[in-house]
mmCIF file of C-alpha atoms in Angstrom:
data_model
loop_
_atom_site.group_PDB
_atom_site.id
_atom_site.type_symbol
_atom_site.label_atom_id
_atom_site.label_comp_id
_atom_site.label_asym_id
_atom_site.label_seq_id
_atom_site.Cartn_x
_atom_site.Cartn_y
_atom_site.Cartn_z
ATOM 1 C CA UNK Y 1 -2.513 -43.483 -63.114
ATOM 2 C CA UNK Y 2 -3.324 -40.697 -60.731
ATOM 3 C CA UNK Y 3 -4.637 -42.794 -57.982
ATOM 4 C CA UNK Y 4 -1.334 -45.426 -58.932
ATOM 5 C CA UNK Y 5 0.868 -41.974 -57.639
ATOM 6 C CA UNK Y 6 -0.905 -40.993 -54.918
ATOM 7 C CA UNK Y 7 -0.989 -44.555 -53.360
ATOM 8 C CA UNK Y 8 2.734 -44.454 -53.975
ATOM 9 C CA UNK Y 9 3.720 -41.095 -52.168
ATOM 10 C CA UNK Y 10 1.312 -42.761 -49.307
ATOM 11 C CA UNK Y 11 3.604 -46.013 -49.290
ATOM 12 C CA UNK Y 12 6.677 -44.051 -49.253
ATOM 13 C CA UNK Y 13 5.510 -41.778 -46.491
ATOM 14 C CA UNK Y 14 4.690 -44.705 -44.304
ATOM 15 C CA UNK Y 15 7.342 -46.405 -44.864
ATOM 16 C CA UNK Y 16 10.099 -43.367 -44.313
ATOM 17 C CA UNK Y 17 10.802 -41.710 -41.442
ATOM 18 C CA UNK Y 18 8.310 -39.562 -39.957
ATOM 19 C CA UNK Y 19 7.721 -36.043 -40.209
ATOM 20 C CA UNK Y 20 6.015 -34.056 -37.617
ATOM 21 C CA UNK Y 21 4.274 -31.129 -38.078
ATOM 22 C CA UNK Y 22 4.861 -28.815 -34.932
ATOM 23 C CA UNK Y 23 3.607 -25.717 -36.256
ATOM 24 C CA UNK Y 24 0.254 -26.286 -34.381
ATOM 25 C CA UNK Y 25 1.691 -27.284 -31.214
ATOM 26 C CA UNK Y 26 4.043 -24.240 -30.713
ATOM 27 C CA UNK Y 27 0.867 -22.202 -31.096
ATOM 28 C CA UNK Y 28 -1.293 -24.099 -29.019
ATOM 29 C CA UNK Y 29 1.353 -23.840 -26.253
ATOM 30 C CA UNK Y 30 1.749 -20.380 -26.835
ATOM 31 C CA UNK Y 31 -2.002 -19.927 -26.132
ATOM 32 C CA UNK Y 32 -1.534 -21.509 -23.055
ATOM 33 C CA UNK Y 33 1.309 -19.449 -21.598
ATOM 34 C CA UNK Y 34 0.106 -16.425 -22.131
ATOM 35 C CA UNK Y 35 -3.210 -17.320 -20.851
ATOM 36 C CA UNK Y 36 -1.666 -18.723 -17.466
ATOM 37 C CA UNK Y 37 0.616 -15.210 -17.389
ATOM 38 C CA UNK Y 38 -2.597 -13.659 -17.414
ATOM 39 C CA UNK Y 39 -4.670 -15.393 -15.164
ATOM 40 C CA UNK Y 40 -1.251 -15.547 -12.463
ATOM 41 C CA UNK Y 41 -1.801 -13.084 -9.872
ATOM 42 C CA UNK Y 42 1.120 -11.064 -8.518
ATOM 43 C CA UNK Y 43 1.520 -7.796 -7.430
ATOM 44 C CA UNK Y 44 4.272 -5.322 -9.366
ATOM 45 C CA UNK Y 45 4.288 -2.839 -6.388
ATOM 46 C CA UNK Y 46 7.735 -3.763 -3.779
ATOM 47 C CA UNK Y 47 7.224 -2.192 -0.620
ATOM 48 C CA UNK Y 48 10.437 -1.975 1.330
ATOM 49 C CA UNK Y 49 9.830 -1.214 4.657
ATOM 50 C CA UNK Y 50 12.022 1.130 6.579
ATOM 51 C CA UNK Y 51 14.694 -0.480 9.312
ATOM 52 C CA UNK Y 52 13.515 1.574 11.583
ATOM 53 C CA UNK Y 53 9.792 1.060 11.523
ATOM 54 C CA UNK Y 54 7.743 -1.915 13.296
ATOM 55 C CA UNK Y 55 4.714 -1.618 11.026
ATOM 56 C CA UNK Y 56 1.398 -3.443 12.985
ATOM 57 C CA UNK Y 57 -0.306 -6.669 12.194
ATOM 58 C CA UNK Y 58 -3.441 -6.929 10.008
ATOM 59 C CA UNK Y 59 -5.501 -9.690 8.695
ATOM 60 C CA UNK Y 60 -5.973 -7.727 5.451
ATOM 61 C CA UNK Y 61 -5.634 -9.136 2.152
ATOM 62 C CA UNK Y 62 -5.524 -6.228 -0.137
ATOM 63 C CA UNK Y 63 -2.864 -5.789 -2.956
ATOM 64 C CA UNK Y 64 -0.494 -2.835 -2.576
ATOM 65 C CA UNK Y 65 -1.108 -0.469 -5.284
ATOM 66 C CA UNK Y 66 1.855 1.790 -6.795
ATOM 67 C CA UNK Y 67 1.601 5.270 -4.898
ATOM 68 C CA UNK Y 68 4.564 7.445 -3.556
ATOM 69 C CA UNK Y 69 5.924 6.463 -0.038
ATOM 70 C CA UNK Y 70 5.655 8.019 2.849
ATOM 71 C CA UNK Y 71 7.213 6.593 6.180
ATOM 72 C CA UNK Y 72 7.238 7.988 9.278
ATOM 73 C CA UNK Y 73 9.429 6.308 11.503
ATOM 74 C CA UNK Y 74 10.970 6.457 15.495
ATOM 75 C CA UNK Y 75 13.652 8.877 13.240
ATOM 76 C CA UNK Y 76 12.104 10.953 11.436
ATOM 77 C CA UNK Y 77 9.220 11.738 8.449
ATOM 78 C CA UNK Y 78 10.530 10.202 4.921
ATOM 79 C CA UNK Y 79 9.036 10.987 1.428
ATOM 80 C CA UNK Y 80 10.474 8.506 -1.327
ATOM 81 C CA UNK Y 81 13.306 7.688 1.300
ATOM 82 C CA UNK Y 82 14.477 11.132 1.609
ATOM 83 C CA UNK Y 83 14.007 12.600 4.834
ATOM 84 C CA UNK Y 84 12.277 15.410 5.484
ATOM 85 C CA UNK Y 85 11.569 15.917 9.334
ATOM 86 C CA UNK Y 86 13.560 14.382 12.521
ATOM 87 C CA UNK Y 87 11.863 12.428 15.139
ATOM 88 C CA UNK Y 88 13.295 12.476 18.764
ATOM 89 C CA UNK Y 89 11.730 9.949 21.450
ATOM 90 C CA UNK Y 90 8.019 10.069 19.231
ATOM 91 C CA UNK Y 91 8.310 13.831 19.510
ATOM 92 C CA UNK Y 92 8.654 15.877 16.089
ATOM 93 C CA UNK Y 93 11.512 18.535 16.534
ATOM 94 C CA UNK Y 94 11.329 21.640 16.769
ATOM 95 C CA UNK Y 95 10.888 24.564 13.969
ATOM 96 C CA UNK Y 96 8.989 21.584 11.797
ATOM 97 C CA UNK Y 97 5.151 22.805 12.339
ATOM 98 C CA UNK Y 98 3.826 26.056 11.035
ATOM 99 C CA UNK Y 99 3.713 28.955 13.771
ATOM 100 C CA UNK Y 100 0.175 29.588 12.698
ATOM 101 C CA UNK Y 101 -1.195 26.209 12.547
ATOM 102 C CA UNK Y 102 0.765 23.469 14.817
ATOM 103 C CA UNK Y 103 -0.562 20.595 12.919
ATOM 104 C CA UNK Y 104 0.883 21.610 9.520
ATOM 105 C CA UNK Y 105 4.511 20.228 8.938
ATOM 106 C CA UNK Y 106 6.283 22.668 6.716
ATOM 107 C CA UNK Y 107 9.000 21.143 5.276
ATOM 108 C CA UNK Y 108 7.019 17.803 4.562
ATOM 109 C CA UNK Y 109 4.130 19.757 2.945
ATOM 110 C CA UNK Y 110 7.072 21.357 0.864
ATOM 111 C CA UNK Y 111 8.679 17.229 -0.473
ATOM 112 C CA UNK Y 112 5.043 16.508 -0.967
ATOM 113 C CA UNK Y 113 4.019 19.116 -3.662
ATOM 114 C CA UNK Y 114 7.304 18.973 -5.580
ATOM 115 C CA UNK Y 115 6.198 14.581 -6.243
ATOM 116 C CA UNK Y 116 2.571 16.050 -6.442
ATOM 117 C CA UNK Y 117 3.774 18.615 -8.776
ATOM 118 C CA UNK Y 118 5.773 16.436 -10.743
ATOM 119 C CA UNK Y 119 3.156 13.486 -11.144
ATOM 120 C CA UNK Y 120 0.740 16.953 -12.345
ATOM 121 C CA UNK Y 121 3.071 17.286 -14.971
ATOM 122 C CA UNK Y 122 3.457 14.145 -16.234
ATOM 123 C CA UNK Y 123 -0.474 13.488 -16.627
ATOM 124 C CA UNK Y 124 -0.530 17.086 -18.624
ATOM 125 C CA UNK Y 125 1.691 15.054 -21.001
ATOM 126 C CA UNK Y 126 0.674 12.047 -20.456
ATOM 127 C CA UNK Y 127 -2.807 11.080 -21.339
ATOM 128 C CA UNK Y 128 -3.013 7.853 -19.859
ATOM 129 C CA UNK Y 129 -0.811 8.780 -16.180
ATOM 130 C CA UNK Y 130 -3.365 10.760 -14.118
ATOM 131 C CA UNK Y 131 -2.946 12.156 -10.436
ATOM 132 C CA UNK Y 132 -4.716 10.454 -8.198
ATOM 133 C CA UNK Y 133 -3.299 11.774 -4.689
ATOM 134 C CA UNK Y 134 -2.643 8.205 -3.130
ATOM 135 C CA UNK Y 135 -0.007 7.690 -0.679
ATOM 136 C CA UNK Y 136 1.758 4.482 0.835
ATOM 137 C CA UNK Y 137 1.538 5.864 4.535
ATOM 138 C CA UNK Y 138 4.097 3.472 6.637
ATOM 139 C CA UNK Y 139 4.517 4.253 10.226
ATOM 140 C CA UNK Y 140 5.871 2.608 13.419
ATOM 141 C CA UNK Y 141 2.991 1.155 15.339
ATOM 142 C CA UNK Y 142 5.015 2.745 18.794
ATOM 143 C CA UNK Y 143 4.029 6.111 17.607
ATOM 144 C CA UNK Y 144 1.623 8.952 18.640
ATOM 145 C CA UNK Y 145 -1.744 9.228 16.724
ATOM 146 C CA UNK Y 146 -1.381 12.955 17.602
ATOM 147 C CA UNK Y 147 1.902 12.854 15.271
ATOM 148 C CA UNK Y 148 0.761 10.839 12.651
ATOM 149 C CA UNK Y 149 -2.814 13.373 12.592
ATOM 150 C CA UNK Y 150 -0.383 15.741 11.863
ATOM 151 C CA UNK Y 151 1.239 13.850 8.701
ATOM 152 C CA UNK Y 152 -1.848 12.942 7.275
ATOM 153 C CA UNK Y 153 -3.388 16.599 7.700
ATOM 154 C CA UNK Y 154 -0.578 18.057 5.991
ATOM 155 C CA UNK Y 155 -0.913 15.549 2.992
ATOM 156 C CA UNK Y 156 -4.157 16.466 2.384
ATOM 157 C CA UNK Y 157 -3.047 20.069 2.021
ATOM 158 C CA UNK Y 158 -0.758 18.568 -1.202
ATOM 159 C CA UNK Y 159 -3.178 16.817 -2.844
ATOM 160 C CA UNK Y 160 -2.544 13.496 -1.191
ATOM 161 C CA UNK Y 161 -5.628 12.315 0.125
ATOM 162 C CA UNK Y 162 -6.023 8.183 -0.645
ATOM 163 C CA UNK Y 163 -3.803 6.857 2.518
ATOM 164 C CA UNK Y 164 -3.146 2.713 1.920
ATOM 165 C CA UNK Y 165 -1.543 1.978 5.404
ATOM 166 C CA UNK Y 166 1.385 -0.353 4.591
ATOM 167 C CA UNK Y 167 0.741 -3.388 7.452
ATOM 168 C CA UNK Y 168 2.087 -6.941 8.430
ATOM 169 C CA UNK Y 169 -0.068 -9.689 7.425
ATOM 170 C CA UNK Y 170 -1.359 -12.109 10.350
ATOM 171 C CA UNK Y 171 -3.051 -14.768 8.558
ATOM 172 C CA UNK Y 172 0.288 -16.239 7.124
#
């Protein structure tokens, strides 16, 4: 009699409509997204360069990495878009550098340790945020090296010491 109601239920699921099981499928697609998000390569860090800046070609290929922003354009020195320093005709203005050392930039050694300070404070709190002193350095490519010595020497003197130079890419 058993075998008499199991060949029945067999009959009537063949002949009714039928049912599929899609259990399995939503996971197996699932599996699949999330391994493509994974393996997708894309860079979170946006890099909006200045107006004011002609940044020079490279044929480099390296991924920006997140880091505070320093531009230093035909108008002046900017840290996170705020500007600290005016630029006239490449020339920094005057009363910017230190009286006893001409290559130290006062007020943008000042914008750099409050962020410095800040990201300090956040990796006292924060176990997994740590300081690592890198910098997104953009600068016009029309621009004195003697000027941009003088940015990158004052950095250093606030902890930021990993430049990534923000560039065109050639090779597109």
């Amino acid at each position: 009699m058993r075998g008499g109601r199991a060949l029945g239920a067999l009959r009537r699921n063949q002949d009714g409509t039928f049912a599929l099981q899609i259990t399995s499928m939503i996971d197996m697609f699932t599996i699949i997204l999330v391994f493509l998000l994974k393996s997708y390569a894309s860079s979170s860090v946006e890099i909006a360069v200045n107006q004011n800046v002609r940044l020079p070609s490279s044929t480099a290929a390296v991924s920006p990495v997140e880091a505070l922003k320093l531009v230093v354009s035909t108008q002046g020195i900017y840290v996170d878009d705020k500007q600290v320093a005016i630029i006239e005709n490449g020339v920094l203005g005057k009363g910017y550098t230190d009286s006893k050392d001409e290559k130290f930039i006062r007020p943008l050694y000042d914008a750099l340790k409050i962020q410095a300070d800040k990201s300090k404070a956040i990796s006292a709190q924060n176990k997994d945020v740590e300081f690592e002193g890198k910098i997104i350095f953009q600068a016009d490519q029309g621009l004195d090296y003697k000027l941009l010595r003088k940015v990158m020497y004052t950095s250093s003197f606030a902890g930021y010491t990993d430049f990534k130079f923000a560039v065109v890419s050639s090779t597109q």
